[in-house]
XYZ file of C-alpha atoms in Angstrom:
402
model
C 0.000 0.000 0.000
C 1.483 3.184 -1.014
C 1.567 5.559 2.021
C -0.407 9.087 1.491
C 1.464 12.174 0.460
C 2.918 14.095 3.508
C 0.645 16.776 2.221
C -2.491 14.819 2.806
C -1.969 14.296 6.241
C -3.432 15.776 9.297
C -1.459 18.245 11.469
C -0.528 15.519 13.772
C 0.386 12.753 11.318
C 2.660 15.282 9.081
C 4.792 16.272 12.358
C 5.139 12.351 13.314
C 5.848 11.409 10.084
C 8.521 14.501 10.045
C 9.999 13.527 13.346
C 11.377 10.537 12.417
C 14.428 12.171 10.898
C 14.270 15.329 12.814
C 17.443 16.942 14.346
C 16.344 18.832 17.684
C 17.714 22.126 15.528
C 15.115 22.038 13.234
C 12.012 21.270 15.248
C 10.723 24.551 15.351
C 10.728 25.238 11.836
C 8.704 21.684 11.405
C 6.588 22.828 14.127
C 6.035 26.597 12.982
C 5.476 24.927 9.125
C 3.147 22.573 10.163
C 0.878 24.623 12.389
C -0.470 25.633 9.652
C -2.308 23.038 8.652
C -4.881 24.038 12.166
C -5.245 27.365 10.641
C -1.949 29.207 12.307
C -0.108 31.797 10.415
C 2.836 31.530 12.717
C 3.757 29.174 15.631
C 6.728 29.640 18.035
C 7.937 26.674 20.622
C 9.139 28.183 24.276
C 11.123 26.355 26.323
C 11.535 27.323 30.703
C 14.845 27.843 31.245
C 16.286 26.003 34.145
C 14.978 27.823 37.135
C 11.708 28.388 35.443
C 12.151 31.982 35.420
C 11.878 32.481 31.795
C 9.988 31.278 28.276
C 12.786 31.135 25.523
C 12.169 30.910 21.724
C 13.466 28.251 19.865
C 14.615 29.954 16.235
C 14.652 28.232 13.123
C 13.505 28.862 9.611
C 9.950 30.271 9.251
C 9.835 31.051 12.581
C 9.366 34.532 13.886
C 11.973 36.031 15.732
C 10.700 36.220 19.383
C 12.416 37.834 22.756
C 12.435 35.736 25.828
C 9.221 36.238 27.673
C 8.967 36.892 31.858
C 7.008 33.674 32.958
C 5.471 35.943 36.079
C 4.529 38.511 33.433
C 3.822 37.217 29.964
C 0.587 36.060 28.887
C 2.790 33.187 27.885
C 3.825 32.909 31.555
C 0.313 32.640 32.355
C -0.284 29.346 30.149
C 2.825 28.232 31.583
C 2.235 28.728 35.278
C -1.512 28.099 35.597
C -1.342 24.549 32.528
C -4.067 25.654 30.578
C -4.900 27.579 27.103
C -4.603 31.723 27.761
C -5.700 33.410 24.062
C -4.680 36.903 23.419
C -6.213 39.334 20.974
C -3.664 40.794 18.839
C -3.079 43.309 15.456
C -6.042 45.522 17.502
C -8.265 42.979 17.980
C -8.046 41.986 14.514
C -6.454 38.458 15.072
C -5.593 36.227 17.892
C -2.715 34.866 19.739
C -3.416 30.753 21.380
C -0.729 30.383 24.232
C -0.581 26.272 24.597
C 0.848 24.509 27.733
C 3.466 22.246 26.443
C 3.387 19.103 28.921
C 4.719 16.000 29.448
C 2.630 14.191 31.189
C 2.282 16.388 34.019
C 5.849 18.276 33.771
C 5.681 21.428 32.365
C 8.216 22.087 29.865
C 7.009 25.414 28.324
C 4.628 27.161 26.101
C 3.507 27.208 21.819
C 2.257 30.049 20.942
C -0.093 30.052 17.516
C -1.082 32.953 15.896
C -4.664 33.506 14.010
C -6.022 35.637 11.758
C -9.458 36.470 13.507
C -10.179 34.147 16.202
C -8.997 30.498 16.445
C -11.436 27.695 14.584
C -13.858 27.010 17.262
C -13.992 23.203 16.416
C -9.943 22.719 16.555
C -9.486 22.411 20.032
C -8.676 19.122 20.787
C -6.222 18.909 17.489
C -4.403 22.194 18.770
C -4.351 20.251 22.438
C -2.840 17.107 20.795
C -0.645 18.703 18.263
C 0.969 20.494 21.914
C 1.108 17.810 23.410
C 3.142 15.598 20.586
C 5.782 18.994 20.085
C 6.194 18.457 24.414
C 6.992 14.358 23.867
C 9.599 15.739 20.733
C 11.435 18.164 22.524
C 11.461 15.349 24.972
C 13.467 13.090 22.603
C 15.627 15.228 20.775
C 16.967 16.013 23.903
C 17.658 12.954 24.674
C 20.030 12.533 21.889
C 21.219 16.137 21.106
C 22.197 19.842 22.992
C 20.119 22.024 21.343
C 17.080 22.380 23.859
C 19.610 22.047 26.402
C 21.544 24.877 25.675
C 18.649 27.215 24.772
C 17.678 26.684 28.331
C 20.753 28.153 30.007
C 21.234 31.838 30.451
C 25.290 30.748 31.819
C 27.495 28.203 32.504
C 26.579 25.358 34.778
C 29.369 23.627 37.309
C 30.411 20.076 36.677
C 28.755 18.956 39.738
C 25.080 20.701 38.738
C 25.807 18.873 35.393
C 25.924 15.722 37.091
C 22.997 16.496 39.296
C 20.704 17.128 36.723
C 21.410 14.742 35.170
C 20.845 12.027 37.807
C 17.347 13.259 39.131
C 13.938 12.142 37.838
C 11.110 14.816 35.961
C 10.761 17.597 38.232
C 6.957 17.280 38.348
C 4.680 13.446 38.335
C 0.530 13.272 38.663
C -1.645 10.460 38.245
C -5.162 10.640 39.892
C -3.717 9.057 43.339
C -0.612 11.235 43.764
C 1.389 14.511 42.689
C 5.033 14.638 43.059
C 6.246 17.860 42.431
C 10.542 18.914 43.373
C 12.441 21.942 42.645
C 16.770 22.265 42.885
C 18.827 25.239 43.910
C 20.989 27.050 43.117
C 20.372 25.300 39.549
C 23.840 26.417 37.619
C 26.115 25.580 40.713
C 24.181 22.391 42.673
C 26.493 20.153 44.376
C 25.642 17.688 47.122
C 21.977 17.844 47.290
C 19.175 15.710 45.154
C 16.193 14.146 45.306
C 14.371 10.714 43.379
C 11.290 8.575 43.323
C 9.977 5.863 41.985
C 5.549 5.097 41.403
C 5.373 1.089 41.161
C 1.973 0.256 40.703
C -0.106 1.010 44.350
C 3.774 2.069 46.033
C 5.511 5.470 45.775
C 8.864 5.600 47.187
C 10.459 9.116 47.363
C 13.960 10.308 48.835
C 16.124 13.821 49.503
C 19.255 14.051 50.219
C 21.864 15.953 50.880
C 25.663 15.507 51.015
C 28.500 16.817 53.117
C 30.231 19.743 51.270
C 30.232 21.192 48.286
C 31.286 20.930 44.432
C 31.988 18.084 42.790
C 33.055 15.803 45.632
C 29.673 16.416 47.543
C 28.159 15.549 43.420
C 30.188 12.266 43.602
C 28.775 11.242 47.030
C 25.345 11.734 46.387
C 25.905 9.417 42.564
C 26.920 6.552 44.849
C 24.163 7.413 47.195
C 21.166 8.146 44.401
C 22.870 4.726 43.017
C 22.658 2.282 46.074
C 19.160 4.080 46.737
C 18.233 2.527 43.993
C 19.590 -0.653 44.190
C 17.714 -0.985 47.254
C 14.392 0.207 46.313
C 14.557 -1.806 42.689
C 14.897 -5.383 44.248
C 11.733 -4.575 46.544
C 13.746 -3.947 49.990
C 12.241 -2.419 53.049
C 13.045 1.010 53.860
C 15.594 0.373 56.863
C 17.598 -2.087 54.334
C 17.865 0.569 51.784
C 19.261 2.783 54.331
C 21.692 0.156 54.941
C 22.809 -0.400 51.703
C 23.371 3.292 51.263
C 25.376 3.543 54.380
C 27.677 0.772 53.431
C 28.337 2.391 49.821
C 29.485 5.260 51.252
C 31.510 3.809 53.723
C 33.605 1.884 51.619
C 34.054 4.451 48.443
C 34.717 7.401 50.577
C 36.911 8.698 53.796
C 35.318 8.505 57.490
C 34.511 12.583 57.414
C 32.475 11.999 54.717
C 28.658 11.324 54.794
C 24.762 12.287 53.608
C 21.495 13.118 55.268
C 18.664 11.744 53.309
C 15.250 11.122 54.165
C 13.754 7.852 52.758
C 9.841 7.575 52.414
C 7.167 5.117 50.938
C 3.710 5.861 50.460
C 0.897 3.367 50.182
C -1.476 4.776 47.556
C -4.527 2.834 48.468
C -4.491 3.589 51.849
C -2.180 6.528 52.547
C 0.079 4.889 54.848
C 3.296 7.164 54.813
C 6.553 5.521 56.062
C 9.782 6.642 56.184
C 13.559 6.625 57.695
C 15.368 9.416 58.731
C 19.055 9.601 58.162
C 20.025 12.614 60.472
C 17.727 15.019 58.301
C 15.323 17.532 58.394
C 11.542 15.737 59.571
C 9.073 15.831 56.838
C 6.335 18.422 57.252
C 2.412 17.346 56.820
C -0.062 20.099 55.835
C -3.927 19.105 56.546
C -6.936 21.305 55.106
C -4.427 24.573 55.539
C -2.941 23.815 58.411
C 0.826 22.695 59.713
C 0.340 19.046 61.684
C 2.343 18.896 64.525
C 5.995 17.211 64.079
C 5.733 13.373 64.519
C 7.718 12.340 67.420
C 10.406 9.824 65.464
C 13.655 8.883 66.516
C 16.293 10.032 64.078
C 19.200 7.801 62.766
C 22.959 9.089 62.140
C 23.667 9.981 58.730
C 24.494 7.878 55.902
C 28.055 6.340 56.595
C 28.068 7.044 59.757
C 25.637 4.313 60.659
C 26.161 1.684 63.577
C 22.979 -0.072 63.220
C 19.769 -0.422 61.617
C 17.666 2.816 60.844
C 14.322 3.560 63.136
C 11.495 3.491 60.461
C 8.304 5.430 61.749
C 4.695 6.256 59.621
C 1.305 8.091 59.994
C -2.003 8.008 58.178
C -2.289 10.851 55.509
C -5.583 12.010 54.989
C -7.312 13.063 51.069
C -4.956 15.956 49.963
C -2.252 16.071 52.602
C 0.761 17.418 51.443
C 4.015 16.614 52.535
C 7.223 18.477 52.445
C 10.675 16.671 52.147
C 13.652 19.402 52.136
C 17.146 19.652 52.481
C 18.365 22.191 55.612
C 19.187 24.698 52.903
C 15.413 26.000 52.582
C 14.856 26.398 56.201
C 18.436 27.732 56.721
C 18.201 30.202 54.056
C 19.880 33.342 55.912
C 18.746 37.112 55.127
C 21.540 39.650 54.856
C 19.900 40.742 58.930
C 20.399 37.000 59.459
C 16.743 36.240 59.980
C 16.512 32.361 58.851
C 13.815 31.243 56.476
C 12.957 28.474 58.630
C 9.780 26.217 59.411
C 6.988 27.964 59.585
C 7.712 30.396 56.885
C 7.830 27.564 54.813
C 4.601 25.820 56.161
C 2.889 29.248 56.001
C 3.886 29.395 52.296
C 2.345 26.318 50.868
C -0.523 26.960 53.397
C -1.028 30.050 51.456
C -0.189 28.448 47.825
C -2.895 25.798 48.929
C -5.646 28.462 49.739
C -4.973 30.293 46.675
C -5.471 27.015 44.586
C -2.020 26.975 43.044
C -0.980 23.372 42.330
C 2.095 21.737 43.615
C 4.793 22.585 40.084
C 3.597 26.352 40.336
C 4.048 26.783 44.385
C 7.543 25.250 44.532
C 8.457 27.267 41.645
C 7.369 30.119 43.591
C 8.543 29.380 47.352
C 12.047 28.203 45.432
C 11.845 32.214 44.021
C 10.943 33.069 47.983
C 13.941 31.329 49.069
C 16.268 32.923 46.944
C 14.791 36.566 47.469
C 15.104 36.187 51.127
C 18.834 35.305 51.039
C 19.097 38.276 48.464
C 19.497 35.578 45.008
C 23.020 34.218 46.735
C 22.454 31.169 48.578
C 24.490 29.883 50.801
C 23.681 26.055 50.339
C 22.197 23.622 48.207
C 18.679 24.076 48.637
C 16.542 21.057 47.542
C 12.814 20.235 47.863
C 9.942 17.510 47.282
C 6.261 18.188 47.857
C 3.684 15.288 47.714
C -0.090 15.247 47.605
C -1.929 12.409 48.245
C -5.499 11.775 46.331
C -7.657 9.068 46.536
C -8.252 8.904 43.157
C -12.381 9.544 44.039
C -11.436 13.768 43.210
C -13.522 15.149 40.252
C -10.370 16.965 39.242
C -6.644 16.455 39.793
C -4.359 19.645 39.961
C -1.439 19.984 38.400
């Protein structure tokens, strides 16, 4: 059967047909040609730059030449931050700008914007929403094979050891209908010692933060062979206090007695909301109820990693529909203004109390308490600074927010 003419095919079809043979440099021209075919004169592909500060254009052929926009101030920022559709009248009313989430899955990876003459074709919604959606999944693989997107997403040089970092951890956000994972890394060109990883196996969601003595590269190289027994651990199916074991033996036999990690390992049970974890001389996890801080669970705390003489204390509590809980490295809380005031606890708990009441989902509040952070230590942090927040959902919610 002879396959139909590229110029026969739907929007869709003619950019997955293209994208077989598609170098990462030339996806926005494909992209900005092939809009066309849903009525778009132009169409542009944004990309957040690393600390999802800004929306940058990726150039190519046919594509208009676009400045990077403010993601707190563009209507493109708006798409971006609250994940859904913004449209923008344009030429004086005489045409119309579409501003498209690009997702994958639930990570947010930047915006498309689509210009119309008049107003966008009423009945093309759900082929503008795909055709987003399958640019997100491509600028997904061509940067898995290629430095294009990468680059365009730095505004300077990042340190060996962030390289390494961001490398090693997982999508920044997750969200099925049972759970939201959302993290966010700090200082993001110059990250060292802390990270953070998880895992969703079926009805199981193991989750873990850590941060290592020091700084630089060293403190990167700890955390690989931490991150990398972690997972050793939690892949063949071993209980929480075991993983901590194997972690604490890796690092005692590929590095010196003065060096160690905190980490805080957790599992939660989906179908019940049974929240375990061990704590490996770190910060406790905060729980946030219905707008409200839940006092600190009373569990014993083990030594660090590598430092170890026995088996780690496990402890767990019940979560309740929509609990959130905060996993952090000491770098958030001991975020120092130039007067010295700490960031601590509570402003922290007070912060995604308040992100919670104003209805802004998990990605959008840690990209904003992350901004917080920096602000308050006047954009120079003096540590890593490293965060995880989960919600919990039991899957019976008419709507899950991401």
């Amino acid at each position: 059967m002879t396959p139909p003419h590229p110029d026969a095919l739907d929007p869709m079809h003619a950019l997955l047909r293209a994208s077989h043979h598609l170098r990462a440099d030339q996806l926005g021209t494909a992209v900005s040609r092939l809009a066309a075919r849903l009525g778009a004169h132009h169409a542009v592909v944004y990309l957040a730059d690393y600390e999802q500060q800004s929306l940058v254009p990726l150039a190519g052929s046919d594509v208009p030449s676009r400045a990077p926009l403010d993601v707190d101030d563009a209507t493109g920022g708006a798409a971006f931050r609250r994940v859904e559709i913004v449209p923008a009248a344009t030429g004086g009313g005489t045409a119309t700008t579409l501003w498209v989430p690009l997702l994958d899955g639930a990570e947010r990876l930047g915006v498309l914007e689509l210009g119309f003459d008049g107003g966008p074709p009423s009945d093309r919604g759900e082929e503008i929403r795909a055709f987003a959606a399958l640019v997100a999944e491509l600028c997904v693989t061509r940067d898995a094979y290629s430095d294009v997107l990468t680059r365009l997403r730095r505004n300077r040089p990042m340190s060996i050891a962030a390289e390494i970092q961001w490398e090693l951890v997982p999508p920044l956000t997750f969200g099925t209908d049972r759970i939201v994972i959302a993290a966010a890394l700090e200082p993001s060109y110059e990250i060292g010692g802390d990270t953070f990883d998880y895992a969703v196996n079926g009805p199981v969601a193991d989750l873990m933060v850590l941060d290592a003595v020091g700084h630089g590269l060293p403190a990167a190289l700890l955390s690989t062979v931490a991150v990398g027994a972690y997972r050793s651990g939690r892949r063949a199916g071993l209980p929480l206090p075991e993983i901590s074991a194997r972690m604490d033996q890796a690092i005692r036999e590929q590095f010196a007695a003065s060096q160690f990690a905190t980490a805080l390992l957790a599992r939660l049970d989906l179908d019940t909301g049974r929240f375990s974890w061990v704590n490996a001389g770190h910060p406790a996890p905060l729980v946030v109820r219905d707008g409200e801080l839940l006092p600190p669970h009373p569990c014993r705390s083990s030594l660090p990693l590598g430092l170890q003489p026995g088996p780690a204390h496990e402890c767990s509590v019940q979560l309740g529909p929509g609990d959130r809980i905060l996993l952090y490295t000491d770098g958030i809380v001991e975020a120092r203004s130039p007067e010295g005031a700490f960031f601590g606890e509570d402003r922290l708990a007070d912060f995604v109390v308040r992100a919670e009441a104003a209805g802004d989902p998990p990605p959008e509040t840690l990209r904003r308490l992350m901004r917080s952070v920096m602000d308050h230590q006047s954009g120079q942090l003096q540590d890593d600074a490293s965060i995880v927040l989960v919600e919990w959902r039991t899957g019976r919610e008419e709507q899950l927010r991401l």
